[in-house]
XYZ file of C-alpha atoms in Angstrom:
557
model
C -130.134 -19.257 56.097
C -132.467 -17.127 58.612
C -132.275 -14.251 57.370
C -135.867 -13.152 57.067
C -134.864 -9.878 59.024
C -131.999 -8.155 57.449
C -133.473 -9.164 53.609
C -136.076 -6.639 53.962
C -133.133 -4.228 54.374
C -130.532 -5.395 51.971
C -132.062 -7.047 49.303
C -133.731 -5.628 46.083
C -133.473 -2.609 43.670
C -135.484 -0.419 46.469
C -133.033 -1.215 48.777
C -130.212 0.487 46.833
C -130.010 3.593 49.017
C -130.198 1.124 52.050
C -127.211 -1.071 50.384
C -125.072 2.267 49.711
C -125.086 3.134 53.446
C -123.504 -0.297 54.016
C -120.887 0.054 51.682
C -120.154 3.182 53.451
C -119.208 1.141 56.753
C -116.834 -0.007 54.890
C -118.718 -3.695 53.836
C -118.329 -5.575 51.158
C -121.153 -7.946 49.032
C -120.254 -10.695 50.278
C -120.479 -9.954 53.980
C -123.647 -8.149 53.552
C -124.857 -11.246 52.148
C -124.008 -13.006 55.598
C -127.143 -13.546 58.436
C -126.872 -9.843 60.519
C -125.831 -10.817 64.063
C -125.813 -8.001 65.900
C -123.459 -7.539 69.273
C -125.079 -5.675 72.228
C -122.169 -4.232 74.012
C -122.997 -2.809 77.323
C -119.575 -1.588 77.477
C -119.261 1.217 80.252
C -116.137 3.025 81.930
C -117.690 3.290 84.911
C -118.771 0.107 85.676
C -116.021 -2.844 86.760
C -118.339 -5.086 85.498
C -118.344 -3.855 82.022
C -115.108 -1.807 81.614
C -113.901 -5.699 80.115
C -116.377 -6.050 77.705
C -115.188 -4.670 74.377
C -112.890 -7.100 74.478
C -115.353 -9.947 74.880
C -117.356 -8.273 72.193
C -114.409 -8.456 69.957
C -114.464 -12.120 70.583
C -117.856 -12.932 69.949
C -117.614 -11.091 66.862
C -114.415 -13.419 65.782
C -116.734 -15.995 66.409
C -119.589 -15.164 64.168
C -117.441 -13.943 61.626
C -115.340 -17.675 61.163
C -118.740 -19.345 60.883
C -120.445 -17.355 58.256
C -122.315 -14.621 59.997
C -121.689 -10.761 59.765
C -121.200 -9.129 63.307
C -122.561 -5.458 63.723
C -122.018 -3.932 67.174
C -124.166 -1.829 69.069
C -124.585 -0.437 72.452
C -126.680 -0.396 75.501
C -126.293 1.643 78.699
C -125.710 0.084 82.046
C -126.030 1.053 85.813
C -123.416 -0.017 88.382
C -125.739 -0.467 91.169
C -123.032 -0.433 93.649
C -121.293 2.911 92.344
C -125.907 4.274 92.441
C -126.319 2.779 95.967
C -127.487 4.777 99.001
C -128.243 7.769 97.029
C -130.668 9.273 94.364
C -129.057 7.426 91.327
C -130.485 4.264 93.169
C -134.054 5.411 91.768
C -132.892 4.988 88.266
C -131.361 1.707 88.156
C -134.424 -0.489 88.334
C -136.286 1.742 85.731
C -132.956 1.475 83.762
C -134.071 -2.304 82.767
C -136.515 -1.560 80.762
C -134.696 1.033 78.883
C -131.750 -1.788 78.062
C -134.971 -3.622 76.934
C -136.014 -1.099 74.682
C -132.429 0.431 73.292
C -132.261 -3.150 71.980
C -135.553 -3.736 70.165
C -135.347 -0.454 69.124
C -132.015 -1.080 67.282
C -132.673 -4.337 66.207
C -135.909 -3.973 64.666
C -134.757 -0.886 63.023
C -132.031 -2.245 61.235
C -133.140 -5.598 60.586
C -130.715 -7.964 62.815
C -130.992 -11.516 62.496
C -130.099 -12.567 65.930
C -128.504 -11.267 68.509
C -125.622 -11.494 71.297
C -126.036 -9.958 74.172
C -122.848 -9.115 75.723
C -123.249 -8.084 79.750
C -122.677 -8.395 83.307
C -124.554 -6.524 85.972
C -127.900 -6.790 87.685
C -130.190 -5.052 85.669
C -128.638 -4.972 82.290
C -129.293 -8.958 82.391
C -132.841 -9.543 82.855
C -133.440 -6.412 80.324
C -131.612 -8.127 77.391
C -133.691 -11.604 78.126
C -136.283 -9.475 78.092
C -135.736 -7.907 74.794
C -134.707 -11.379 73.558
C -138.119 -13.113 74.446
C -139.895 -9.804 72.929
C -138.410 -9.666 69.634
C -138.115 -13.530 69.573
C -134.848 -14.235 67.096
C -132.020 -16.261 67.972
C -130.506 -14.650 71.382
C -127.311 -15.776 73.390
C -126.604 -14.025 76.422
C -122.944 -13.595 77.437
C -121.916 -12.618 80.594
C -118.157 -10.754 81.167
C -117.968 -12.971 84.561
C -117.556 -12.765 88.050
C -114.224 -10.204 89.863
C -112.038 -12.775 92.034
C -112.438 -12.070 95.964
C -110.195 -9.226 97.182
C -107.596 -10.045 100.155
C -107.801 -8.189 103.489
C -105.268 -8.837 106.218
C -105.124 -12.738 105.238
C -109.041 -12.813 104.512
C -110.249 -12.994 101.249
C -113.246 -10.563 101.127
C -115.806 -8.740 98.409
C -118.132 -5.363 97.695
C -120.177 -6.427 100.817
C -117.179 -6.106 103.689
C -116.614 -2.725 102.616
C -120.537 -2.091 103.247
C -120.275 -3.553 106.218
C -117.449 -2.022 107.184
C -119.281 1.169 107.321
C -121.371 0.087 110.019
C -117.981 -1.287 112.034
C -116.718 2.317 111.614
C -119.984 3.955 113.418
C -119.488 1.181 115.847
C -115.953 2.094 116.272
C -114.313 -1.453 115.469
C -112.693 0.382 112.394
C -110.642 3.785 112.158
C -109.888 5.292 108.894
C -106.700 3.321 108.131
C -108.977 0.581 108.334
C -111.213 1.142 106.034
C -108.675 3.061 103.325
C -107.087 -1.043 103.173
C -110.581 -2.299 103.205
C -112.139 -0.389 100.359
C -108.787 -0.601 98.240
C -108.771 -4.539 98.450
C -112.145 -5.967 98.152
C -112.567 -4.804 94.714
C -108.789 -6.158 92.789
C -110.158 -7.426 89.120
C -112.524 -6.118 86.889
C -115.827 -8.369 86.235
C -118.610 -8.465 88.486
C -118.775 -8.243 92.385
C -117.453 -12.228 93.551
C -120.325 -12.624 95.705
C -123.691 -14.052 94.600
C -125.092 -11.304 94.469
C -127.692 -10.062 91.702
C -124.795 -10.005 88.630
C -123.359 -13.134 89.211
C -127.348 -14.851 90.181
C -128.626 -13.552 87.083
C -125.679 -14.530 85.071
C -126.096 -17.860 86.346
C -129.607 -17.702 86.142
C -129.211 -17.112 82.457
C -127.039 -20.355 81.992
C -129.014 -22.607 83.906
C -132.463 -21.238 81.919
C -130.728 -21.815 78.526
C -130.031 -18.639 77.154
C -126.266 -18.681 77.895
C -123.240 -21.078 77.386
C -122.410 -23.392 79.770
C -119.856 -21.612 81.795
C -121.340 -18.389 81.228
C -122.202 -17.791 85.494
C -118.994 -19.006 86.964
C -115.934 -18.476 84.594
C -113.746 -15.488 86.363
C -113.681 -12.033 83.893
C -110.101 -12.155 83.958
C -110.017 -15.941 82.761
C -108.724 -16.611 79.517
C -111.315 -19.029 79.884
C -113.987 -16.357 79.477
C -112.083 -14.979 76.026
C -112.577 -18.253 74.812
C -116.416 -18.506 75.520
C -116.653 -15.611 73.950
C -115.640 -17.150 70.793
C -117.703 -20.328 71.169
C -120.744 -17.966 71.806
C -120.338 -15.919 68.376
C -119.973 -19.714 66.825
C -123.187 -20.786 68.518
C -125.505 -18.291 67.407
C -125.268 -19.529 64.114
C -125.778 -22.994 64.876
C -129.055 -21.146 66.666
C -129.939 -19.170 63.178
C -129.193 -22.554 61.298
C -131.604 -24.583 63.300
C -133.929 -21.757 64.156
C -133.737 -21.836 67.645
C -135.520 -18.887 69.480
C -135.999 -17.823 72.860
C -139.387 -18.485 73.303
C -138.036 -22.212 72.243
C -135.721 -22.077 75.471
C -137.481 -20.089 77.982
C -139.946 -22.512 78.751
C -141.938 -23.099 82.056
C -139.611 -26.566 82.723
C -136.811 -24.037 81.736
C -138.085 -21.350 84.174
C -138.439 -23.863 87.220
C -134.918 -25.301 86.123
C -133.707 -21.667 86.769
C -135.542 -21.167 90.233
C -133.877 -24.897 91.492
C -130.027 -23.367 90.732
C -131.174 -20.247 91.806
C -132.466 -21.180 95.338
C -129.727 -24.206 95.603
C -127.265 -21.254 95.175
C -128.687 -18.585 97.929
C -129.189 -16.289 95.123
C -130.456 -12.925 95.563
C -133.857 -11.855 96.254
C -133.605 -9.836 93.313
C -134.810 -13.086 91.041
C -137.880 -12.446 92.679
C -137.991 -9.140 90.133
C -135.990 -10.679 87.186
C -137.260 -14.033 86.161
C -141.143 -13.033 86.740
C -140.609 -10.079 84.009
C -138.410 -12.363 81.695
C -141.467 -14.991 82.371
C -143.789 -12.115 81.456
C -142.030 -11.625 78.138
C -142.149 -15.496 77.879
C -145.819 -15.268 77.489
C -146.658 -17.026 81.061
C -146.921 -15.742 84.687
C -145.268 -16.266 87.629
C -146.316 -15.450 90.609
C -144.485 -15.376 93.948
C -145.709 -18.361 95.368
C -144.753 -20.584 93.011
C -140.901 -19.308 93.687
C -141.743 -20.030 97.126
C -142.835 -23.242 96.246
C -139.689 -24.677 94.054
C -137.512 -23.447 97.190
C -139.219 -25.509 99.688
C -138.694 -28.233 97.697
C -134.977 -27.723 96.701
C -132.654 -27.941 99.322
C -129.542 -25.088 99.807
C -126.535 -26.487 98.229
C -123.916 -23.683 97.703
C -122.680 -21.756 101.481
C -122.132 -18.691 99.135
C -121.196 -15.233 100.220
C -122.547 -12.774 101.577
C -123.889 -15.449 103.745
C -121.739 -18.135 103.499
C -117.871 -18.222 102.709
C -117.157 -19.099 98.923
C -117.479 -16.651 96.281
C -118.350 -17.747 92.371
C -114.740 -18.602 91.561
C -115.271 -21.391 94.304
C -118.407 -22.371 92.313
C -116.608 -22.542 88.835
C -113.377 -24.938 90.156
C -116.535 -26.996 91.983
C -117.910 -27.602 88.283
C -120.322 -24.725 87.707
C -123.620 -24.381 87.049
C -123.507 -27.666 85.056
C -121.929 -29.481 88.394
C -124.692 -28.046 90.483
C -127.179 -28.847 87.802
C -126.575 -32.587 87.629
C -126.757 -32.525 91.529
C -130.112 -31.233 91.652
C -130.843 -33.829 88.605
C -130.195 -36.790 91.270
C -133.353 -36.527 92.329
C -135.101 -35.126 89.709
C -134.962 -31.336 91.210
C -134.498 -30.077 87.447
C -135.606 -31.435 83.847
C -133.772 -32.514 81.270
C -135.482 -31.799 78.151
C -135.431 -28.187 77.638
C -133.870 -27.429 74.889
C -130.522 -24.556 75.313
C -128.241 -22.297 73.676
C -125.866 -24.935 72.814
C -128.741 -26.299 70.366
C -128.975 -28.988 72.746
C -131.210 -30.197 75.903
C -129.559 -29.988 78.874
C -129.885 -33.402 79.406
C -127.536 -34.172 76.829
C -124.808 -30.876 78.204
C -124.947 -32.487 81.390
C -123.354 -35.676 80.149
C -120.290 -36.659 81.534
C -120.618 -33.579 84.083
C -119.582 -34.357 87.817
C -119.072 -32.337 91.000
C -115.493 -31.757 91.612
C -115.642 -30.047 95.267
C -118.616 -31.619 97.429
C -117.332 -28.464 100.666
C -118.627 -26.280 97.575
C -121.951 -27.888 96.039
C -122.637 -29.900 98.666
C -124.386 -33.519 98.279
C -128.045 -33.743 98.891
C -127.836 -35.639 102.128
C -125.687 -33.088 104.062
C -126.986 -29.953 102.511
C -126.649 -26.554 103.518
C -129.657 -26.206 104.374
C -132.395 -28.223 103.733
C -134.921 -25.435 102.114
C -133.610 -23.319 99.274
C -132.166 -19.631 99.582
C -135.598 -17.896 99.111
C -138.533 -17.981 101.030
C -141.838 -15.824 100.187
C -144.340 -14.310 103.005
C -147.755 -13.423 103.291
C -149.952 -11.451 105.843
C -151.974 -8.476 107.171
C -148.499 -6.077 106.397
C -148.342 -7.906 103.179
C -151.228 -9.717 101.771
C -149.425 -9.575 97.992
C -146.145 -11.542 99.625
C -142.746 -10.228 100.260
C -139.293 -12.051 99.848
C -136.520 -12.812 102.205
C -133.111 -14.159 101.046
C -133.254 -16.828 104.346
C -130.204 -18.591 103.249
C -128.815 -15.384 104.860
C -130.798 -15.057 107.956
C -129.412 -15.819 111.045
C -130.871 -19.046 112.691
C -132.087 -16.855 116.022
C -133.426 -14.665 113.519
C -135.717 -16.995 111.589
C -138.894 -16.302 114.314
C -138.715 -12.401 115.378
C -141.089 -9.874 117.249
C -140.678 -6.632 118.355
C -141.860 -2.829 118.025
C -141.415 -1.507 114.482
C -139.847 1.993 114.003
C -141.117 3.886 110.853
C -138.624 5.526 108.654
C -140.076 7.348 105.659
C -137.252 6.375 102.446
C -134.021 5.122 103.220
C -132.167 7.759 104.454
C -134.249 8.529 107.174
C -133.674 4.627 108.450
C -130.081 4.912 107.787
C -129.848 8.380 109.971
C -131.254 6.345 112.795
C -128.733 3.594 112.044
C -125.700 6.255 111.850
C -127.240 7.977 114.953
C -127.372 4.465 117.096
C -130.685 4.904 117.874
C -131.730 1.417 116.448
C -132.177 -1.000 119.760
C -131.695 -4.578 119.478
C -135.640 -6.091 119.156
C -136.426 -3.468 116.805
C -138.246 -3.938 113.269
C -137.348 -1.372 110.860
C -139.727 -0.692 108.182
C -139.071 1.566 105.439
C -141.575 2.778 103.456
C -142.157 4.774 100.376
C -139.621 2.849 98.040
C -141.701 0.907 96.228
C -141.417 0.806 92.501
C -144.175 3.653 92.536
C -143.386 5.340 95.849
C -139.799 5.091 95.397
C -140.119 5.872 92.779
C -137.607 2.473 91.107
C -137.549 0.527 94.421
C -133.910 0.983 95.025
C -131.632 -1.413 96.768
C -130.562 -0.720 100.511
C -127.313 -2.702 100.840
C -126.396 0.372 103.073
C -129.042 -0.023 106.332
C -128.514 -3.902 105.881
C -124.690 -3.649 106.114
C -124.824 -1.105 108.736
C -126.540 -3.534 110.714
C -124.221 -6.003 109.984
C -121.207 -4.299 110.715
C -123.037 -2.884 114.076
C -123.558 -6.844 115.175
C -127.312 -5.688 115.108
C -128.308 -8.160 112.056
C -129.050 -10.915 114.876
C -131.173 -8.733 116.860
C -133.115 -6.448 114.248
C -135.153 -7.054 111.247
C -135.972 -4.638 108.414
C -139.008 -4.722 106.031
C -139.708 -2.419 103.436
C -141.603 -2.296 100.257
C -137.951 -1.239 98.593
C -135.674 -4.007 97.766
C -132.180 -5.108 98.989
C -129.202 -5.697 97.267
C -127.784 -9.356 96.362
C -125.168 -8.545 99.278
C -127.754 -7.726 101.810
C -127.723 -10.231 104.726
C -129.686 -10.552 108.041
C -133.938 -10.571 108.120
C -134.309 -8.227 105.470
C -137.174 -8.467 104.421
C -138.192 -6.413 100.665
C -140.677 -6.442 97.880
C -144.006 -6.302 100.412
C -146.704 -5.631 98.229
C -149.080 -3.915 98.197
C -146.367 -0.935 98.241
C -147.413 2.255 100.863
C -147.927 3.702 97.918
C -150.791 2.358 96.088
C -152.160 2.195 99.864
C -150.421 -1.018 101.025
C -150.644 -1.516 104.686
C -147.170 -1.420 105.112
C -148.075 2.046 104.868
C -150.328 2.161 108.402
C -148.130 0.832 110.576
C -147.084 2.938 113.740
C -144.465 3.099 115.361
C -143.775 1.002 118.639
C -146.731 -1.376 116.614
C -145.674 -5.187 117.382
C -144.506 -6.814 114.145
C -144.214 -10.804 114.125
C -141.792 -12.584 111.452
C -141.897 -16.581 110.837
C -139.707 -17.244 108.434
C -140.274 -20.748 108.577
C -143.572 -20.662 108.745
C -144.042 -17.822 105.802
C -145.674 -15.685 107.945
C -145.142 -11.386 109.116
C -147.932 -9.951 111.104
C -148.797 -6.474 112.179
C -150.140 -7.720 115.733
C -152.799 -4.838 115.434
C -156.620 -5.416 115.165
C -159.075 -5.484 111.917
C -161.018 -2.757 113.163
C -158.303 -0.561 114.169
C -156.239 -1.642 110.339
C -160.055 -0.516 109.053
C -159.554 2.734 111.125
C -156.245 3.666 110.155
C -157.015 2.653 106.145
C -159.899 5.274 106.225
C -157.454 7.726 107.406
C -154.682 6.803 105.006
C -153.677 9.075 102.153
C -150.528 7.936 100.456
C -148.771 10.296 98.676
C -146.234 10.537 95.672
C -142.929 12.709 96.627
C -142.014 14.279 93.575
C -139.091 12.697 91.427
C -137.613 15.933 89.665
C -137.324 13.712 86.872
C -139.685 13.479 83.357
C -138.168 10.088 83.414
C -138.928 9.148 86.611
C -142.370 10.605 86.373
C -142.789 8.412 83.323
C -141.652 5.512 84.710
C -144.342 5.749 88.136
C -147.351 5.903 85.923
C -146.434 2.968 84.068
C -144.471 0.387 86.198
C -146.521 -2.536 87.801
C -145.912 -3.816 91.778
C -143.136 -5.644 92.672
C -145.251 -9.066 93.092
C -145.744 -8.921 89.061
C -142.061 -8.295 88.328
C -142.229 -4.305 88.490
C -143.122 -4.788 84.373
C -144.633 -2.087 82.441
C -148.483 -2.791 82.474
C -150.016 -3.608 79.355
C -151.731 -0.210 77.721
């Protein structure tokens, strides 16, 4: 049973050097007679979300083993974005999705794997395994090692983003360094990935509610037994998958891909799935372009008050019912469909049977929701006539509408010197240019600037755009992914400082309150430039990656 794949390596009188080689691993006929399933273990040491996951893997491989399959193990690498933040490992981590992509499809088209589980956690490692999945198109399950339980500070429960912010308390001087020594030694108290939603845990429920993941697979804690468990199930369920032929591009679907969007914005989840599911739709073999994220969020109301914006973190979510629970909310009125087909070889019409919220404070009901628009919210206008993406679920109310003088900061650490150096004045607009997935180059995350401002009390005063990107536990008007980027000659690139900048939120609008003529003026005069990256990888990586509006995908040669 599907095992097109792996025959071309095992079976035959050719294949009698290939079949040698096997025995040397130590297998015998009758295994390699078995469908190949092979186990992507992102396993890292460095990385709290992954440190877990050989065990998992072990699991999973248990799984497939008891029904019929052979498991083969293999790795991929993995960036901890939070370990890479604020510094030049940053510019690697967005780049470092398509190299998960391709580590897999290398392996498994050189060997011959019949399917695949993905074993993962963290933001970028996620969307570059769908990716890979929808690309090589063979039965795919994507596991997730789960979410880190909240930390405890002084009676608080707290996560990765209070000891951010807490950076920006100690410039202010509500902290001293006793303060923060508790602070960063509690927020962080499990292994699995950071409790907020932030990217990990959105993508990992992004992957559940789009199909290619278990039910369970966003919300159940790492250090669960739970999670040990699903492991298990998942290793039994990719060869249910291989026994039905179910592929990806069966699951990943348009309905599918709007079903995803609706959690997603429901949630508050990061602006990162601005990125993510546009490249995984790519793959899919369909576009999707910003405004039709804009448009599923307008339409689906805010359910989950999550942090960094709100006060529950994802073990909250997973005692509330999950994804499923929030799922068969949003299917009250028709917010999701029901007839995709999933991972579980069945719609999710038929896994939400029986499925009921079990905290309403957590996934609130429709009538009384959060807030009545979803998390994300997409913007047009002179500054960014390709769009740009706000997480608004995490905006301050007084800082929906906004205008003031923009100060120009050239990369990151030039804005966060100006930060550091108090020289940031409530009103002000920061935008930071050059950190584009070209200018950057990799478009790296700024949790730093946004938490400074946080922890400064500046986040309901001050707005920040860039053509960068923000973290999943970035809060406050900040405002990423404004394409054109300043470095393909984006107008983010002319503006001046002290120019007047004017943010709507609400009304989806950010204007540079400067004239045509004198945008015309400055344009002629504009010559963007690439810093150099003093890396062949890097270097690579700017002359192929598309703007962030298209998903930051390779383009097409």
């Amino acid at each position: 049973m599907g095992q097109e794949n792996s025959v071309r390596v095992k079976k035959g009188i050719e294949r009698a050097p290939h079949r040698s080689l096997l025995y040397a691993n130590g297998f015998s006929d009758w295994e390699i007679e078995r469908p190949w399933i092979g186990v992507v273990n992102a396993y890292s040491a460095i990385v709290p979300g992954h440190n877990h996951l050989g065990t998992l893997a072990q699991a999973v491989k248990s799984g497939v083993y008891a029904a019929g399959g052979l498991p083969i193990e293999f790795p991929t690498i993995g960036v901890c974005d939070g370990i890479a933040m604020n510094h030049r490992g940053m510019k690697f981590s967005l780049p470092s999705r398509e190299l998960v992509k391709d580590t897999i499809e290398v392996m498994t088209e050189a060997h011959g794997f019949d399917a695949l589980v993905m074993v993962t956690n963290c933001d970028k490692i996620i969307p570059g395994m769908a990716m890979s999945a929808l690309s090589l198109n063979i039965p795919t399950i994507i596991l997730s090692g789960g979410p880190m339980l909240p930390g405890n500070y002084r009676g608080k429960r707290s996560d990765l983003s209070n000891i951010f912010e807490g950076v920006g308390k100690y410039i202010a001087g509500d902290m001293n360094e006793e303060d923060m020594a508790e602070l960063e030694r509690s927020v962080c108290p499990t292994c699995g990935s950071c409790a907020g939603m932030f990217t990990a845990n959105t993508m990992n429920c992004v992957m559940e509610a789009l199909g290619l993941a278990l039910p369970g697979n966003g919300t159940i804690p790492a250090v669960y037994s739970e999670r040990v468990r699903l492991a298990k199930d998942a290793g039994r369920a990719i060869m249910l998958l291989v026994e039905k032929n179910i592929r990806p591009r069966d699951i990943v679907t348009r309905e599918a891909v709007n079903n995803a969007l609706a959690v997603d914005v429901a949630m508050g989840g990061s602006t990162n799935t601005c990125l993510h599911i546009p490249a995984i739709a790519h793959h899919a073999g369909f576009d999707l372009p910003l405004s039709h994220i804009d448009e599923i969020s307008r339409r689906t109301p805010h359910l989950c008050s999550m942090s960094p914006g709100g006060e529950h973190y994802i073990v909250d979510l997973h005692h509330a019912g999950g994804i499923p629970a929030l799922m068969s909310r949003l299917a009250e009125r028709n917010l999701i469909s029901m007839t995709p087909i999933t991972a579980t070889g069945q719609s999710v019409g038929e896994n939400l049977r029986g499925v009921r919220v079990s905290d309403e404070t957590v996934i609130r009901t429709l009538d009384a929701p959060v807030h009545s628009e979803g998390g994300l919210a997409v913007l047009s206008g002179n500054i960014a006539p390709g769009g740009c993406v706000v997480k608004q679920s995490a905006v301050r109310p007084e800082m929906m509408k906004h205008e003031g003088p923009a100060r120009v900061f050239d990369g990151e650490e030039e804005a966060f010197r100006a930060i550091s150096d108090r020289k940031i004045k409530p009103g002000d607009v920061l935008v930071i240019i050059n950190e584009g997935p070209r200018g950057g180059p990799g478009m790296r995350e700024m949790l730093l600037p946004t938490a400074a401002l946080a922890g400064l009390g500046l986040d309901s005063t001050v707005a920040l755009i860039t053509d960068g990107r923000f973290s999943g536990a970035s809060r406050g008007a900040s405002i990423g992914h404004v394409s054109p980027e300043a470095a393909s000659g984006g107008p983010i690139g002319l503006v001046k400082e002290g120019d007047i900048i004017e943010i709507d939120i609400a009304g989806r609008s950010i204007q540079l309150k400067v004239s045509e003529s004198e945008m015309a003026s400055r344009a002629l005069e504009n010559r963007p430039s690439l810093k150099p990256t003093g890396s062949s990888f890097l270097d690579r990586y700017r002359k192929f990656v598309s703007s962030g509006a298209d998903g930051a995908v390779f383009k097409e040669l």
